[in-house]
Structures are given as C-alpha cells and as structure tokens.
C-alpha cells in the first residue's frame, strides 16, 4: 500500500492549462477504473472533482477532466482561474484497500 | 441534504486512545460504506480504513492494523473511529467520508486530534 506518485507542485498562468500526473501500479491505478481526484483548499474538506477516472460530479466545471493510461492517471485543468489554486490529490481503489497520492500544490501565477 | 458532522477537537497524551464520531444525516446510513482519512500537519491525505455500516465489516490500512477500530451505531446513524497507543505523529486532522462506489463524495468537517505530553 504505497502512496501514489504525484508531482509536488505545478504552476500556470490564468487561462493556461496544467496537467497533474498520478502514477501507481497494476494493483491500483492500472487495475481498476476507480480513480478519483480531490481539490483541497486549506481549512476546508476535500472536494471530489473527478470520479471513476473521467467523470465529473454535478457542479464541477468542465475545465476539469481526467484520463488514464496504464498505471498513470492524469488530471487536466484548462482555462486556469485564481480559485483553482489548491492542493490536488488522486486516489485509487486497490482491492479492498484505498491509496491516495502525495498531493500536488497548484499555484496560479 | 447529506451531512457528516464530526465530534470536536481532542487533546491526548502519548499512549492514550481517542474516539472520534461522525454523525450522518440526509441519506440511508447503512447504504454506503464510510471511510476514515487523516492529514497530519504539512502532509497529504492518508487512508485509514472503511466500515460497512450495514454489516459492521471493516478493512484497515496495514499501517494502522492493531491500533485502529472502526465501529458504527445504526440507531443513531453514527460511525466511530478509535485510535489507540497514540504517538505524537498521530497529531492530525481526521475526516470521515462517504463512499460512492470507491469515490468519496461527502466529507465531514474534520476533527483535530493533538497528541502531546
């Protein structure tokens, strides 16, 4: 049950796009389509923004999109806005267990 | 509307135990697994385990096996997380979160547990 690997930080200017990767193994990310992404602002509870690899919950802007290839999942945020600045976590089912990524700090320049 | 309301902050001494509650409302409590996740200061989210409120069945992360116990009381729609043999590195914000088919759609507000001598 090792944590999924995410870059520690990414940055982009308003209007630009950024992609955050999340690398696991065939026992988690690569083995199931239960990858989700969470946006976490300090002092608030995490918010689900992508579920089941590619699906956006109601109310999440279509600027957020998810994908997966092999053992790596990705979150892309297009048309960056100032309020997107937050910590982002990926998460995967791993056969009765669950594993999170280490988190990626997104800075909007 | 769905709500998960957690108990208040706790301060404990090393070696003690803590029990955090998570009261659910706005949905069928026994219909969704409940997970517990923590975040230590300056660290990321860490999964601790889940409970099936219907059966009481549990699964724990290997890291917490033997120290964590998840229970529930269906009469009051409440899940509990008890962590024993507390150490300073257990100081963290503890969250309960509802499982929507291995995605986590609703979260409690978090409970701060501070471990200090």
Short mmCIF file of C-alpha atoms in Angstrom, two decimals:
data_model
loop_
_atom_site.label_atom_id
_atom_site.label_comp_id
_atom_site.label_asym_id
_atom_site.label_seq_id
_atom_site.Cartn_x
_atom_site.Cartn_y
_atom_site.Cartn_z
CA UNK A 1 0.00 0.00 0.00
CA UNK A 2 2.48 2.64 -1.14
CA UNK A 3 1.22 6.14 -1.88
CA UNK A 4 0.58 7.02 -5.49
CA UNK A 5 3.21 9.30 -7.01
CA UNK A 6 2.27 12.88 -7.86
CA UNK A 7 4.49 15.88 -8.64
CA UNK A 8 4.96 18.03 -5.56
CA UNK A 9 3.96 21.19 -7.39
CA UNK A 10 2.76 22.59 -10.70
CA UNK A 11 2.01 26.12 -11.79
CA UNK A 12 0.36 28.02 -14.59
CA UNK A 13 -0.93 31.44 -15.51
CA UNK A 14 -4.62 32.31 -15.69
CA UNK A 15 -6.16 30.90 -18.84
CA UNK A 16 -3.47 28.29 -19.33
CA UNK A 17 -3.81 24.52 -18.89
CA UNK A 18 -1.97 22.27 -16.46
CA UNK A 19 -1.84 18.51 -16.10
CA UNK A 20 -1.14 16.63 -12.89
CA UNK A 21 0.00 13.02 -13.14
CA UNK A 22 -0.65 10.21 -10.69
CA UNK A 23 1.41 7.05 -11.05
CA UNK A 24 0.61 3.80 -9.34
CA UNK A 25 0.84 0.13 -10.18
CA UNK A 26 -1.21 -2.61 -11.79
CA UNK A 27 -2.59 -3.33 -8.30
CA UNK A 28 -4.25 0.05 -8.01
CA UNK A 29 -4.45 2.69 -10.77
CA UNK A 30 -3.78 0.25 -13.59
CA UNK A 31 -6.03 -2.47 -12.27
CA UNK A 32 -9.30 -0.63 -11.71
CA UNK A 33 -11.31 2.28 -13.09
CA UNK A 34 -11.88 3.66 -9.60
CA UNK A 35 -9.54 6.63 -9.75
CA UNK A 36 -10.78 9.87 -8.26
CA UNK A 37 -9.37 13.36 -7.79
CA UNK A 38 -9.92 15.82 -4.95
CA UNK A 39 -9.38 19.54 -4.64
CA UNK A 40 -8.34 20.62 -1.17
CA UNK A 41 -8.27 24.22 -0.01
CA UNK A 42 -6.70 24.91 3.40
CA UNK A 43 -9.21 24.75 6.22
CA UNK A 44 -11.88 23.07 4.13
CA UNK A 45 -12.83 19.46 3.49
CA UNK A 46 -11.56 17.86 0.29
CA UNK A 47 -13.91 18.15 -2.69
CA UNK A 48 -14.47 15.39 -5.24
CA UNK A 49 -13.84 16.77 -8.73
CA UNK A 50 -13.33 13.62 -10.82
CA UNK A 51 -14.66 10.12 -10.14
CA UNK A 52 -14.26 6.85 -11.98
CA UNK A 53 -11.22 8.18 -13.91
CA UNK A 54 -13.11 10.55 -16.21
CA UNK A 55 -16.49 11.54 -14.71
CA UNK A 56 -17.27 14.99 -13.33
CA UNK A 57 -19.74 15.23 -10.45
CA UNK A 58 -22.60 17.66 -10.82
CA UNK A 59 -21.45 21.24 -10.35
CA UNK A 60 -17.81 20.67 -11.25
CA UNK A 61 -16.80 22.88 -14.19
CA UNK A 62 -15.92 21.14 -17.45
CA UNK A 63 -12.49 22.79 -17.21
CA UNK A 64 -11.58 19.77 -15.11
CA UNK A 65 -11.01 16.49 -16.91
CA UNK A 66 -9.48 13.13 -16.08
CA UNK A 67 -7.85 10.32 -18.01
CA UNK A 68 -5.79 7.19 -17.53
CA UNK A 69 -3.16 5.27 -19.46
CA UNK A 70 -1.75 2.11 -17.97
CA UNK A 71 -0.68 2.74 -14.39
CA UNK A 72 -0.83 6.54 -14.69
CA UNK A 73 -3.89 8.73 -14.26
CA UNK A 74 -3.96 12.42 -15.09
CA UNK A 75 -6.00 15.47 -14.14
CA UNK A 76 -6.08 18.35 -16.59
CA UNK A 77 -7.32 21.80 -15.64
CA UNK A 78 -7.87 24.10 -18.57
CA UNK A 79 -8.59 27.83 -18.51
CA UNK A 80 -6.88 28.22 -15.13
CA UNK A 81 -8.56 30.55 -12.69
CA UNK A 82 -7.25 32.06 -9.48
CA UNK A 83 -9.66 29.97 -7.39
CA UNK A 84 -8.11 26.77 -8.78
CA UNK A 85 -5.07 27.35 -6.59
CA UNK A 86 -5.22 24.45 -4.12
CA UNK A 87 -3.76 21.05 -3.30
CA UNK A 88 -4.91 18.21 -5.57
CA UNK A 89 -4.94 14.54 -4.60
CA UNK A 90 -5.53 11.44 -6.66
CA UNK A 91 -6.97 8.32 -5.09
CA UNK A 92 -7.39 4.73 -6.25
CA UNK A 93 -9.15 1.59 -5.16
CA UNK A 94 -6.62 -1.18 -4.59
CA UNK A 95 -8.61 -4.33 -3.93
CA UNK A 96 -10.34 -3.80 -0.53
CA UNK A 97 -7.79 -1.07 0.21
CA UNK A 98 -7.54 2.56 -0.88
CA UNK A 99 -4.46 4.61 -1.62
CA UNK A 100 -4.01 8.36 -2.05
CA UNK A 101 -1.34 10.26 -3.88
CA UNK A 102 1.03 12.51 -2.01
CA UNK A 103 -0.69 15.64 -3.27
CA UNK A 104 0.22 18.35 -5.79
CA UNK A 105 0.23 22.03 -4.96
CA UNK A 106 -1.17 24.05 -7.87
CA UNK A 107 -0.06 27.66 -7.98
CA UNK A 108 -1.84 30.09 -10.29
CA UNK A 109 0.75 32.70 -11.19
CA UNK B 1 -29.10 17.28 2.20
CA UNK B 2 -26.27 14.92 3.03
CA UNK B 3 -24.23 15.94 6.06
CA UNK B 4 -21.44 14.32 8.02
CA UNK B 5 -20.88 16.06 11.35
CA UNK B 6 -17.86 15.06 13.38
CA UNK B 7 -17.09 15.43 17.06
CA UNK B 8 -14.91 18.19 18.42
CA UNK B 9 -11.17 18.56 18.80
CA UNK B 10 -9.29 16.33 21.24
CA UNK B 11 -6.01 16.67 23.10
CA UNK B 12 -4.47 13.41 24.27
CA UNK B 13 -1.28 12.26 25.94
CA UNK B 14 1.02 9.72 24.29
CA UNK B 15 -0.18 6.19 24.89
CA UNK B 16 -3.82 7.18 25.27
CA UNK B 17 -6.73 6.39 22.95
CA UNK B 18 -9.11 8.68 21.11
CA UNK B 19 -12.57 8.01 19.72
CA UNK B 20 -13.97 10.30 17.03
CA UNK B 21 -17.60 10.24 15.94
CA UNK B 22 -19.21 11.02 12.58
CA UNK B 23 -22.97 11.54 12.54
CA UNK B 24 -24.61 11.10 9.15
CA UNK B 25 -27.86 12.65 8.00
CA UNK B 26 -29.77 13.17 4.77
CA UNK B 27 -29.27 9.67 3.35
CA UNK B 28 -29.62 5.97 4.20
CA UNK B 29 -26.69 5.46 6.60
CA UNK B 30 -26.49 1.71 6.07
CA UNK B 31 -26.40 2.03 2.30
CA UNK B 32 -22.90 3.47 1.95
CA UNK B 33 -19.52 2.44 3.30
CA UNK B 34 -17.80 5.03 5.48
CA UNK B 35 -14.06 5.65 5.23
CA UNK B 36 -11.66 7.47 7.52
CA UNK B 37 -8.82 9.61 6.18
CA UNK B 38 -6.32 11.72 8.07
CA UNK B 39 -4.00 14.61 7.29
CA UNK B 40 -1.02 15.31 9.51
CA UNK B 41 0.41 18.84 9.56
CA UNK B 42 2.22 19.55 6.30
CA UNK B 43 1.40 16.09 4.97
CA UNK B 44 -1.02 14.64 2.45
CA UNK B 45 -4.20 12.66 2.83
CA UNK B 46 -3.76 9.19 4.29
CA UNK B 47 -6.40 6.47 4.12
CA UNK B 48 -7.04 4.59 7.36
CA UNK B 49 -9.86 2.16 6.66
CA UNK B 50 -13.52 1.59 5.94
CA UNK B 51 -16.61 0.19 7.62
CA UNK B 52 -19.73 -1.26 6.07
CA UNK B 53 -22.44 0.28 8.29
CA UNK B 54 -24.89 -2.43 7.27
CA UNK B 55 -22.84 -5.45 8.35
CA UNK B 56 -20.20 -3.83 10.54
CA UNK B 57 -17.48 -5.37 8.38
CA UNK B 58 -14.21 -3.46 8.25
CA UNK B 59 -10.93 -3.21 6.39
CA UNK B 60 -7.94 -1.33 7.78
CA UNK B 61 -4.80 0.02 6.17
CA UNK B 62 -1.84 -2.15 7.10
CA UNK B 63 -0.16 0.82 8.77
CA UNK B 64 -2.97 1.07 11.33
CA UNK B 65 -3.75 -2.63 11.82
CA UNK B 66 -4.00 -3.38 15.53
CA UNK B 67 -4.33 0.28 16.53
CA UNK B 68 -7.49 1.43 14.79
CA UNK B 69 -11.04 0.21 15.33
CA UNK B 70 -13.98 1.35 13.23
CA UNK B 71 -17.48 0.80 14.58
CA UNK B 72 -20.96 2.13 13.99
CA UNK B 73 -24.26 2.58 15.77
CA UNK B 74 -27.08 2.32 13.26
CA UNK B 75 -29.65 3.51 15.81
CA UNK B 76 -28.08 6.97 15.75
CA UNK B 77 -26.60 6.91 12.22
CA UNK B 78 -23.11 7.41 13.58
CA UNK B 79 -19.72 5.96 12.69
CA UNK B 80 -16.78 5.91 15.09
CA UNK B 81 -13.01 5.76 14.70
CA UNK B 82 -10.93 4.77 17.70
CA UNK B 83 -7.14 5.01 17.55
CA UNK B 84 -5.09 3.60 20.40
CA UNK B 85 -1.49 3.84 21.63
CA UNK B 86 -1.34 7.41 20.39
CA UNK B 87 2.02 8.90 19.42
CA UNK B 88 3.00 12.46 18.60
CA UNK B 89 2.93 11.66 14.90
CA UNK B 90 -0.76 10.79 15.18
CA UNK B 91 -1.43 14.51 15.55
CA UNK B 92 -3.64 15.17 12.55
CA UNK B 93 -6.99 16.25 11.20
CA UNK B 94 -9.21 13.17 10.93
CA UNK B 95 -12.01 13.03 8.37
CA UNK B 96 -14.89 10.66 7.77
CA UNK B 97 -16.08 10.42 4.19
CA UNK B 98 -18.92 8.64 2.43
CA UNK B 99 -18.05 6.02 -0.18
CA UNK B 100 -19.86 6.35 -3.50
CA UNK B 101 -18.53 3.24 -5.22
CA UNK B 102 -14.91 3.88 -4.21
CA UNK B 103 -15.18 7.63 -4.74
CA UNK B 104 -15.69 9.96 -1.77
CA UNK B 105 -18.47 12.43 -2.36
CA UNK B 106 -19.23 13.85 1.09
CA UNK B 107 -16.77 14.63 3.85
CA UNK B 108 -17.07 15.58 7.49
CA UNK B 109 -15.63 18.88 8.65
CA UNK B 110 -12.62 17.16 10.20
CA UNK B 111 -11.63 16.55 13.82
CA UNK B 112 -8.28 17.73 15.10
CA UNK B 113 -6.54 15.24 17.36
CA UNK B 114 -3.46 16.62 19.06
CA UNK B 115 -1.10 14.27 20.90
CA UNK B 116 1.20 15.96 23.35
CA UNK B 117 2.75 15.25 26.71
#
